[in-house]
């Protein structure tokens, strides 16, 4: 029954039905008392009409078939892009995959580019390309007002557009400096283009352009396909941003933007597995901020957070540790590869002087940033992470107690 139903619903059944109708009309005509010539002419007209109906039916069928195939391509591309979200390490890698998919989906697309809008400058920067040299494109930033979308749609950047003569468009619209830069790129070969917006949370995020070296090669069907693809890409990018945020929060301290404890230990243990006591050495430092509690009690936790951020930022800039993490509430940990205790100790004395000469400023207050530290060495003190941290912790508290006895109750 299924095969019979497919047959009656198919295109072949309509062809047969129309042909039978034509035969019936011809036989009926011959029954009337008209001349043979009139019968022939009238029959030819009927057959011509029926052929037109059949051709239109076939064309419609082919269009629907192409539409289904293109929709399938888009669906497969979006599924593939979603599958790669956990695999790509950098956003630029995702952008490149998106661009390659776009060129693959649009039949006449030979090359293309993806631009991202800088919300502050309102300029678009090239982030991915197919068929163009990225090193050159990165030197070009386009004003939003100079883009295909803006000019073709009179400032309405929510709809895709076709540009049938790119060279004429660029000469008329783009400023001379940018136009001359573009002449030195592969863009000079582009003649036709489609541009579609990437919208995220109802805000323009970027644009996808696909291009061809011939004039007027894109049609309305291509336009709708790229527009739909770009709308799906917006959702993919949004999911990737969410995953990046979740990954960041799982690895970094959200206040100071340095590693958190668990991620530091994960990275450090992986690194230590590659080290050998005979060949490698490093210094591990444990820090404790001496006046965080006093600052919180006196000025509030907002100022205490400023103190934590100032310490982390200045230590990174001044000492450049190879690994650096917030280890607890007011504790930090750092690793300096191929540096001995003396070298690291000298660096830390410099940062102590830096904080003394340039304290944290908050309103009319100048707040000191004081800290104690302890250093342990690999392999001199131990080759075990826990033992190294324990050694550094003990030395840190010796240092803290010594300072307490010297400075009294200022801790």
Tab-separated table of N, CA, C and O in Angstrom, residues 115 124 142-152 157 169 173-174 195 207:
chain	number	residue	atom	x	y	z
A	115	UNK	N	32.972	38.787	9.729
A	115	UNK	CA	33.391	39.968	10.471
A	115	UNK	C	32.636	40.061	11.784
A	115	UNK	O	31.459	39.714	11.851
A	124	UNK	N	33.928	46.867	12.154
A	124	UNK	CA	33.929	45.411	11.977
A	124	UNK	C	35.333	44.917	11.678
A	124	UNK	O	36.032	45.484	10.838
A	142	UNK	N	36.249	47.863	9.008
A	142	UNK	CA	35.207	48.567	8.259
A	142	UNK	C	34.245	49.282	9.193
A	142	UNK	O	33.819	48.722	10.203
A	143	UNK	N	33.907	50.512	8.847
A	143	UNK	CA	32.844	51.202	9.566
A	143	UNK	C	31.523	50.489	9.272
A	143	UNK	O	31.302	50.026	8.157
A	144	UNK	N	30.657	50.456	10.258
A	144	UNK	CA	29.352	49.829	10.073
A	144	UNK	C	28.598	50.468	8.906
A	144	UNK	O	27.930	49.785	8.120
A	145	UNK	N	28.750	51.794	8.758
A	145	UNK	CA	28.048	52.522	7.694
A	145	UNK	C	28.580	52.201	6.303
A	145	UNK	O	27.947	52.541	5.299
A	146	UNK	N	29.761	51.555	6.224
A	146	UNK	CA	30.365	51.234	4.919
A	146	UNK	C	30.099	49.799	4.486
A	146	UNK	O	30.603	49.373	3.447
A	147	UNK	N	29.328	49.063	5.253
A	147	UNK	CA	29.108	47.650	4.929
A	147	UNK	C	28.005	47.475	3.889
A	147	UNK	O	27.159	48.362	3.691
A	148	UNK	N	28.014	46.308	3.238
A	148	UNK	CA	26.956	45.975	2.280
A	148	UNK	C	25.578	46.127	2.917
A	148	UNK	O	24.660	46.699	2.336
A	149	UNK	N	25.437	45.568	4.124
A	149	UNK	CA	24.126	45.538	4.782
A	149	UNK	C	23.590	46.944	5.023
A	149	UNK	O	22.430	47.240	4.735
A	150	UNK	N	24.430	47.798	5.586
A	150	UNK	CA	23.982	49.139	5.949
A	150	UNK	C	23.563	49.930	4.712
A	150	UNK	O	22.493	50.539	4.689
A	151	UNK	N	24.415	49.909	3.707
A	151	UNK	CA	24.148	50.715	2.508
A	151	UNK	C	22.996	50.156	1.677
A	151	UNK	O	22.155	50.904	1.186
A	152	UNK	N	22.967	48.848	1.517
A	152	UNK	CA	21.935	48.239	0.665
A	152	UNK	C	20.551	48.329	1.295
A	152	UNK	O	19.545	48.420	0.589
A	157	UNK	N	20.070	46.734	9.362
A	157	UNK	CA	21.076	45.659	9.297
A	157	UNK	C	20.521	44.312	9.725
A	157	UNK	O	21.269	43.373	9.963
A	169	UNK	N	30.213	49.164	-5.897
A	169	UNK	CA	29.789	49.465	-4.530
A	169	UNK	C	30.959	50.006	-3.719
A	169	UNK	O	30.842	51.032	-3.044
A	173	UNK	N	31.141	53.725	-1.984
A	173	UNK	CA	30.818	53.766	-0.561
A	173	UNK	C	32.030	53.897	0.338
A	173	UNK	O	32.071	54.747	1.227
A	174	UNK	N	33.028	53.048	0.145
A	174	UNK	CA	34.133	52.932	1.112
A	174	UNK	C	35.109	54.095	0.976
A	174	UNK	O	35.403	54.554	-0.131
A	195	UNK	N	25.504	39.305	1.833
A	195	UNK	CA	25.891	39.607	3.207
A	195	UNK	C	24.697	39.361	4.115
A	195	UNK	O	23.582	39.789	3.815
A	207	UNK	N	28.823	39.796	10.752
A	207	UNK	CA	28.264	39.570	9.424
A	207	UNK	C	28.996	38.439	8.716
A	207	UNK	O	30.204	38.263	8.903
